[in-house]
Each structure stands twice: as structure tokens, then as C-alpha cells.
Amino acid sequence: MPGATPSNPVSFPAPVVRCDNALKGYPRSYGCVFPQSKNVIQYSLSGYVKEVAKHIKDAQASGLPGAYGGRTVLQRLYDDTQIRRNRRTSCPDSLPRPAGKTCDEYAFASTYQGGALLGRFSRRMVNETQNTDAGRDLNRFYTVNRILNKDPFQVAIVR
């Protein structure tokens, strides 16, 4: 442009990007993420999984890890045998389940902080449909955000 003064060159560091096809259950799914970004799943106390959200809020308040904004995280676990072990520890089949209720565990069985691995957990009987929906939301979160084995994330509970 006539009369324009050239500026000093400016450079910006390139962001770190992780590209992979390592997503559990989707071996042909290629994608990329910014691994420095914080991954957070959100559940609402007034939403369609409110009983699960309340359970998670109470469990986090008791000192269990993974609360959004806190210093601790949950880490995804890929090992199906260990996931089953976590679930059996937190919610054994021997526990009676009232009609329409199912056992919800926190920290999630699909994390390294699950019941058998961490040794501390919370369980509560919650609405069966809400628990199923919350589990689907968690799996969708893992997939959409490409949360791989040992990747950290937190759980936010909102109104």
C-alpha cells in the first residue's frame, strides 16, 4: 500500500497438536486435539441427569478427585478388565437395587481413579435412566474430545 510503513516481523509459536487413530473403539477414526487444553465434562443439577450430578457433587465435596477448578484430575482408563474390577468394587452385584434405581459410582469406573485403583469411592442408587444417560454422555465426551488412555479431565457440576 503506498505510504505504508512496514511493521516488524512477528512470529507466534505453533500450537502443539496431537493427531492419532488411538481412540478406544474407533481404530479407523483419525483426529487431532490440542493436548494442553483442559478437558471438562459438565453435568447439571437441574438437567436430565440431576441425580447423577448431585451424587458427583457430593462425592467431590467429600474429597474425591476430579472437580473442575481443583488441583486433581481424573484420567481415562482403557483396560476393560480393570474397568470391570473398578465397577465391581464400587457397585457389586450383591447390592440391592430398589425398583427403577441402579448403582452409580464416582470416581468413574473408566478412570484410573476408579474404586479398585484409588481405594476410595462413592456409590449411590440413582434413577436408572439418568445413570444410563450420564454414562452415554461420558462416552460421548471421551469420543468427541479424543480422551485417550491416561488423558486427564475434570468434571464440572453446574446449576
PDB file of C-alpha atoms in Angstrom:
ATOM      1  CA  MET A   1       0.000   0.000   0.000  1.00  0.00           C
ATOM      2  CA  PRO A   2       1.529   3.373  -0.955  1.00  0.00           C
ATOM      3  CA  GLY A   3       2.779   5.319   2.052  1.00  0.00           C
ATOM      4  CA  ALA A   4       2.501   2.364   4.413  1.00  0.00           C
ATOM      5  CA  THR A   5       5.301   1.724   6.827  1.00  0.00           C
ATOM      6  CA  PRO A   6       6.403  -1.885   7.106  1.00  0.00           C
ATOM      7  CA  SER A   7       5.909  -3.407  10.545  1.00  0.00           C
ATOM      8  CA  ASN A   8       8.381  -5.507  12.395  1.00  0.00           C
ATOM      9  CA  PRO A   9       8.047  -9.194  11.674  1.00  0.00           C
ATOM     10  CA  VAL A  10       6.118 -11.038  14.348  1.00  0.00           C
ATOM     11  CA  SER A  11       6.188 -14.747  14.942  1.00  0.00           C
ATOM     12  CA  PHE A  12       3.955 -16.860  17.099  1.00  0.00           C
ATOM     13  CA  PRO A  13       4.863 -20.300  18.395  1.00  0.00           C
ATOM     14  CA  ALA A  14       2.961 -23.063  16.674  1.00  0.00           C
ATOM     15  CA  PRO A  15       0.493 -24.803  18.983  1.00  0.00           C
ATOM     16  CA  VAL A  16       1.214 -28.379  19.961  1.00  0.00           C
ATOM     17  CA  VAL A  17      -1.226 -30.696  18.231  1.00  0.00           C
ATOM     18  CA  ARG A  18      -1.694 -34.420  18.793  1.00  0.00           C
ATOM     19  CA  CYS A  19      -3.056 -36.397  15.855  1.00  0.00           C
ATOM     20  CA  ASP A  20      -3.873 -40.067  16.253  1.00  0.00           C
ATOM     21  CA  ASN A  21      -6.062 -43.035  15.485  1.00  0.00           C
ATOM     22  CA  ALA A  22      -5.836 -44.409  19.027  1.00  0.00           C
ATOM     23  CA  LEU A  23      -9.393 -43.741  20.207  1.00  0.00           C
ATOM     24  CA  LYS A  24     -10.773 -46.766  22.050  1.00  0.00           C
ATOM     25  CA  GLY A  25     -13.446 -48.484  19.979  1.00  0.00           C
ATOM     26  CA  TYR A  26     -12.743 -46.385  16.881  1.00  0.00           C
ATOM     27  CA  PRO A  27      -9.492 -47.708  15.338  1.00  0.00           C
ATOM     28  CA  ARG A  28     -10.205 -46.090  11.965  1.00  0.00           C
ATOM     29  CA  SER A  29     -11.111 -42.731  13.469  1.00  0.00           C
ATOM     30  CA  TYR A  30      -8.360 -40.211  12.873  1.00  0.00           C
ATOM     31  CA  GLY A  31      -8.403 -36.852  14.578  1.00  0.00           C
ATOM     32  CA  CYS A  32      -6.376 -34.139  16.207  1.00  0.00           C
ATOM     33  CA  VAL A  33      -6.587 -32.289  19.519  1.00  0.00           C
ATOM     34  CA  PHE A  34      -4.675 -29.621  21.416  1.00  0.00           C
ATOM     35  CA  PRO A  35      -3.376 -31.678  24.363  1.00  0.00           C
ATOM     36  CA  GLN A  36      -2.692 -28.598  26.525  1.00  0.00           C
ATOM     37  CA  SER A  37      -6.373 -27.675  26.569  1.00  0.00           C
ATOM     38  CA  LYS A  38      -8.351 -28.649  29.653  1.00  0.00           C
ATOM     39  CA  ASN A  39     -10.982 -31.298  29.072  1.00  0.00           C
ATOM     40  CA  VAL A  40     -14.087 -30.838  31.193  1.00  0.00           C
ATOM     41  CA  ILE A  41     -17.355 -32.762  31.178  1.00  0.00           C
ATOM     42  CA  GLN A  42     -20.321 -30.944  32.643  1.00  0.00           C
ATOM     43  CA  TYR A  43     -23.395 -32.292  34.419  1.00  0.00           C
ATOM     44  CA  SER A  44     -26.315 -30.132  35.554  1.00  0.00           C
ATOM     45  CA  LEU A  45     -28.119 -30.280  38.904  1.00  0.00           C
ATOM     46  CA  SER A  46     -31.286 -29.206  37.116  1.00  0.00           C
ATOM     47  CA  GLY A  47     -30.836 -31.239  33.936  1.00  0.00           C
ATOM     48  CA  TYR A  48     -31.900 -34.665  32.777  1.00  0.00           C
ATOM     49  CA  VAL A  49     -29.200 -36.428  34.883  1.00  0.00           C
ATOM     50  CA  LYS A  50     -29.705 -34.397  38.070  1.00  0.00           C
ATOM     51  CA  GLU A  51     -29.463 -37.357  40.473  1.00  0.00           C
ATOM     52  CA  VAL A  52     -26.091 -38.313  38.991  1.00  0.00           C
ATOM     53  CA  ALA A  53     -24.933 -34.669  39.084  1.00  0.00           C
ATOM     54  CA  LYS A  54     -25.890 -34.410  42.766  1.00  0.00           C
ATOM     55  CA  HIS A  55     -24.033 -37.623  43.525  1.00  0.00           C
ATOM     56  CA  ILE A  56     -20.883 -36.377  41.769  1.00  0.00           C
ATOM     57  CA  LYS A  57     -21.091 -33.011  43.550  1.00  0.00           C
ATOM     58  CA  ASP A  58     -21.365 -34.721  46.939  1.00  0.00           C
ATOM     59  CA  ALA A  59     -18.563 -37.174  46.099  1.00  0.00           C
ATOM     60  CA  GLN A  60     -16.238 -34.356  45.038  1.00  0.00           C
ATOM     61  CA  ALA A  61     -17.122 -32.395  48.199  1.00  0.00           C
ATOM     62  CA  SER A  62     -16.024 -35.440  50.225  1.00  0.00           C
ATOM     63  CA  GLY A  63     -12.533 -35.142  48.742  1.00  0.00           C
ATOM     64  CA  LEU A  64     -12.709 -37.444  45.747  1.00  0.00           C
ATOM     65  CA  PRO A  65     -10.695 -36.187  42.754  1.00  0.00           C
ATOM     66  CA  GLY A  66     -11.674 -34.536  39.505  1.00  0.00           C
ATOM     67  CA  ALA A  67     -13.645 -31.416  40.492  1.00  0.00           C
ATOM     68  CA  TYR A  68     -13.470 -28.654  37.903  1.00  0.00           C
ATOM     69  CA  GLY A  69     -11.100 -25.911  39.001  1.00  0.00           C
ATOM     70  CA  GLY A  70      -9.468 -28.134  41.598  1.00  0.00           C
ATOM     71  CA  ARG A  71      -5.942 -29.454  41.659  1.00  0.00           C
ATOM     72  CA  THR A  72      -6.870 -33.055  40.930  1.00  0.00           C
ATOM     73  CA  VAL A  73      -7.948 -34.725  37.720  1.00  0.00           C
ATOM     74  CA  LEU A  74      -9.419 -37.993  36.569  1.00  0.00           C
ATOM     75  CA  GLN A  75      -7.531 -39.990  33.944  1.00  0.00           C
ATOM     76  CA  ARG A  76      -9.225 -42.181  31.381  1.00  0.00           C
ATOM     77  CA  LEU A  77      -8.628 -45.918  31.676  1.00  0.00           C
ATOM     78  CA  TYR A  78      -8.697 -48.200  28.617  1.00  0.00           C
ATOM     79  CA  ASP A  79      -8.222 -51.602  30.287  1.00  0.00           C
ATOM     80  CA  ASP A  80     -11.655 -53.316  30.220  1.00  0.00           C
ATOM     81  CA  THR A  81     -10.638 -55.853  32.881  1.00  0.00           C
ATOM     82  CA  GLN A  82      -9.644 -53.063  35.263  1.00  0.00           C
ATOM     83  CA  ILE A  83     -12.804 -51.092  34.444  1.00  0.00           C
ATOM     84  CA  ARG A  84     -14.906 -54.133  35.404  1.00  0.00           C
ATOM     85  CA  ARG A  85     -12.852 -54.520  38.591  1.00  0.00           C
ATOM     86  CA  ASN A  86     -13.428 -50.841  39.453  1.00  0.00           C
ATOM     87  CA  ARG A  87     -17.162 -51.234  38.854  1.00  0.00           C
ATOM     88  CA  ARG A  88     -17.394 -54.477  40.901  1.00  0.00           C
ATOM     89  CA  THR A  89     -15.542 -52.822  43.780  1.00  0.00           C
ATOM     90  CA  SER A  90     -17.762 -49.734  43.825  1.00  0.00           C
ATOM     91  CA  CYS A  91     -21.073 -51.323  42.822  1.00  0.00           C
ATOM     92  CA  PRO A  92     -21.000 -55.074  43.447  1.00  0.00           C
ATOM     93  CA  ASP A  93     -23.883 -57.142  42.085  1.00  0.00           C
ATOM     94  CA  SER A  94     -24.729 -58.161  45.658  1.00  0.00           C
ATOM     95  CA  LEU A  95     -26.001 -54.654  46.490  1.00  0.00           C
ATOM     96  CA  PRO A  96     -29.792 -54.474  46.433  1.00  0.00           C
ATOM     97  CA  ARG A  97     -31.170 -52.060  43.869  1.00  0.00           C
ATOM     98  CA  PRO A  98     -34.576 -50.536  44.537  1.00  0.00           C
ATOM     99  CA  ALA A  99     -37.039 -50.607  41.621  1.00  0.00           C
ATOM    100  CA  GLY A 100     -36.075 -48.073  38.963  1.00  0.00           C
ATOM    101  CA  LYS A 101     -32.664 -47.438  40.558  1.00  0.00           C
ATOM    102  CA  THR A 102     -29.160 -48.503  39.654  1.00  0.00           C
ATOM    103  CA  CYS A 103     -25.787 -48.116  41.323  1.00  0.00           C
ATOM    104  CA  ASP A 104     -23.761 -45.071  40.301  1.00  0.00           C
ATOM    105  CA  GLU A 105     -20.075 -44.925  41.168  1.00  0.00           C
ATOM    106  CA  TYR A 106     -17.699 -41.993  41.465  1.00  0.00           C
ATOM    107  CA  ALA A 107     -14.897 -41.729  40.500  1.00  0.00           C
ATOM    108  CA  PHE A 108     -15.962 -43.284  37.217  1.00  0.00           C
ATOM    109  CA  ALA A 109     -15.041 -46.942  36.731  1.00  0.00           C
ATOM    110  CA  SER A 110     -13.484 -45.942  33.397  1.00  0.00           C
ATOM    111  CA  THR A 111     -10.767 -43.914  35.154  1.00  0.00           C
ATOM    112  CA  TYR A 112      -7.517 -44.675  36.944  1.00  0.00           C
ATOM    113  CA  GLN A 113      -9.182 -43.142  39.999  1.00  0.00           C
ATOM    114  CA  GLY A 114     -11.982 -45.761  39.983  1.00  0.00           C
ATOM    115  CA  GLY A 115     -12.856 -47.702  43.138  1.00  0.00           C
ATOM    116  CA  ALA A 116     -10.421 -50.615  42.915  1.00  0.00           C
ATOM    117  CA  LEU A 117      -7.465 -48.478  41.856  1.00  0.00           C
ATOM    118  CA  LEU A 118      -7.867 -45.462  44.129  1.00  0.00           C
ATOM    119  CA  GLY A 119      -9.270 -47.460  47.041  1.00  0.00           C
ATOM    120  CA  ARG A 120     -11.772 -44.699  47.824  1.00  0.00           C
ATOM    121  CA  PHE A 121     -15.064 -44.171  46.054  1.00  0.00           C
ATOM    122  CA  SER A 122     -18.646 -43.077  46.414  1.00  0.00           C
ATOM    123  CA  ARG A 123     -21.721 -45.009  45.374  1.00  0.00           C
ATOM    124  CA  ARG A 124     -25.364 -44.086  45.340  1.00  0.00           C
ATOM    125  CA  MET A 125     -28.534 -45.604  43.990  1.00  0.00           C
ATOM    126  CA  VAL A 126     -29.857 -43.223  41.344  1.00  0.00           C
ATOM    127  CA  ASN A 127     -32.557 -43.183  38.705  1.00  0.00           C
ATOM    128  CA  GLU A 128     -31.690 -45.904  36.198  1.00  0.00           C
ATOM    129  CA  THR A 129     -32.462 -43.817  33.098  1.00  0.00           C
ATOM    130  CA  GLN A 130     -30.424 -40.887  34.393  1.00  0.00           C
ATOM    131  CA  ASN A 131     -27.467 -43.149  35.141  1.00  0.00           C
ATOM    132  CA  THR A 132     -27.621 -44.665  31.653  1.00  0.00           C
ATOM    133  CA  ASP A 133     -27.837 -41.206  30.066  1.00  0.00           C
ATOM    134  CA  ALA A 134     -24.939 -39.892  32.161  1.00  0.00           C
ATOM    135  CA  GLY A 135     -22.823 -42.873  31.082  1.00  0.00           C
ATOM    136  CA  ARG A 136     -23.653 -42.188  27.437  1.00  0.00           C
ATOM    137  CA  ASP A 137     -22.681 -38.558  27.950  1.00  0.00           C
ATOM    138  CA  LEU A 138     -19.338 -39.639  29.414  1.00  0.00           C
ATOM    139  CA  ASN A 139     -18.638 -41.961  26.480  1.00  0.00           C
ATOM    140  CA  ARG A 140     -19.616 -39.216  24.020  1.00  0.00           C
ATOM    141  CA  PHE A 141     -17.274 -36.821  25.859  1.00  0.00           C
ATOM    142  CA  TYR A 142     -14.429 -39.338  25.568  1.00  0.00           C
ATOM    143  CA  THR A 143     -15.062 -39.745  21.845  1.00  0.00           C
ATOM    144  CA  VAL A 144     -15.673 -36.147  20.796  1.00  0.00           C
ATOM    145  CA  ASN A 145     -12.700 -34.857  22.783  1.00  0.00           C
ATOM    146  CA  ARG A 146     -10.452 -37.809  21.877  1.00  0.00           C
ATOM    147  CA  ILE A 147      -9.714 -38.614  25.522  1.00  0.00           C
ATOM    148  CA  LEU A 148      -7.113 -41.375  25.304  1.00  0.00           C
ATOM    149  CA  ASN A 149      -5.701 -43.710  27.944  1.00  0.00           C
ATOM    150  CA  LYS A 150      -4.289 -41.680  30.868  1.00  0.00           C
ATOM    151  CA  ASP A 151      -5.533 -38.358  29.426  1.00  0.00           C
ATOM    152  CA  PRO A 152      -6.635 -36.037  32.254  1.00  0.00           C
ATOM    153  CA  PHE A 153     -10.015 -34.388  32.581  1.00  0.00           C
ATOM    154  CA  GLN A 154     -12.241 -32.799  35.193  1.00  0.00           C
ATOM    155  CA  VAL A 155     -15.955 -32.847  35.985  1.00  0.00           C
ATOM    156  CA  ALA A 156     -17.929 -29.631  36.425  1.00  0.00           C
ATOM    157  CA  ILE A 157     -21.265 -29.599  38.217  1.00  0.00           C
ATOM    158  CA  VAL A 158     -23.462 -26.654  37.274  1.00  0.00           C
ATOM    159  CA  ARG A 159     -26.924 -25.490  38.256  1.00  0.00           C
TER     160      ARG A 159
END
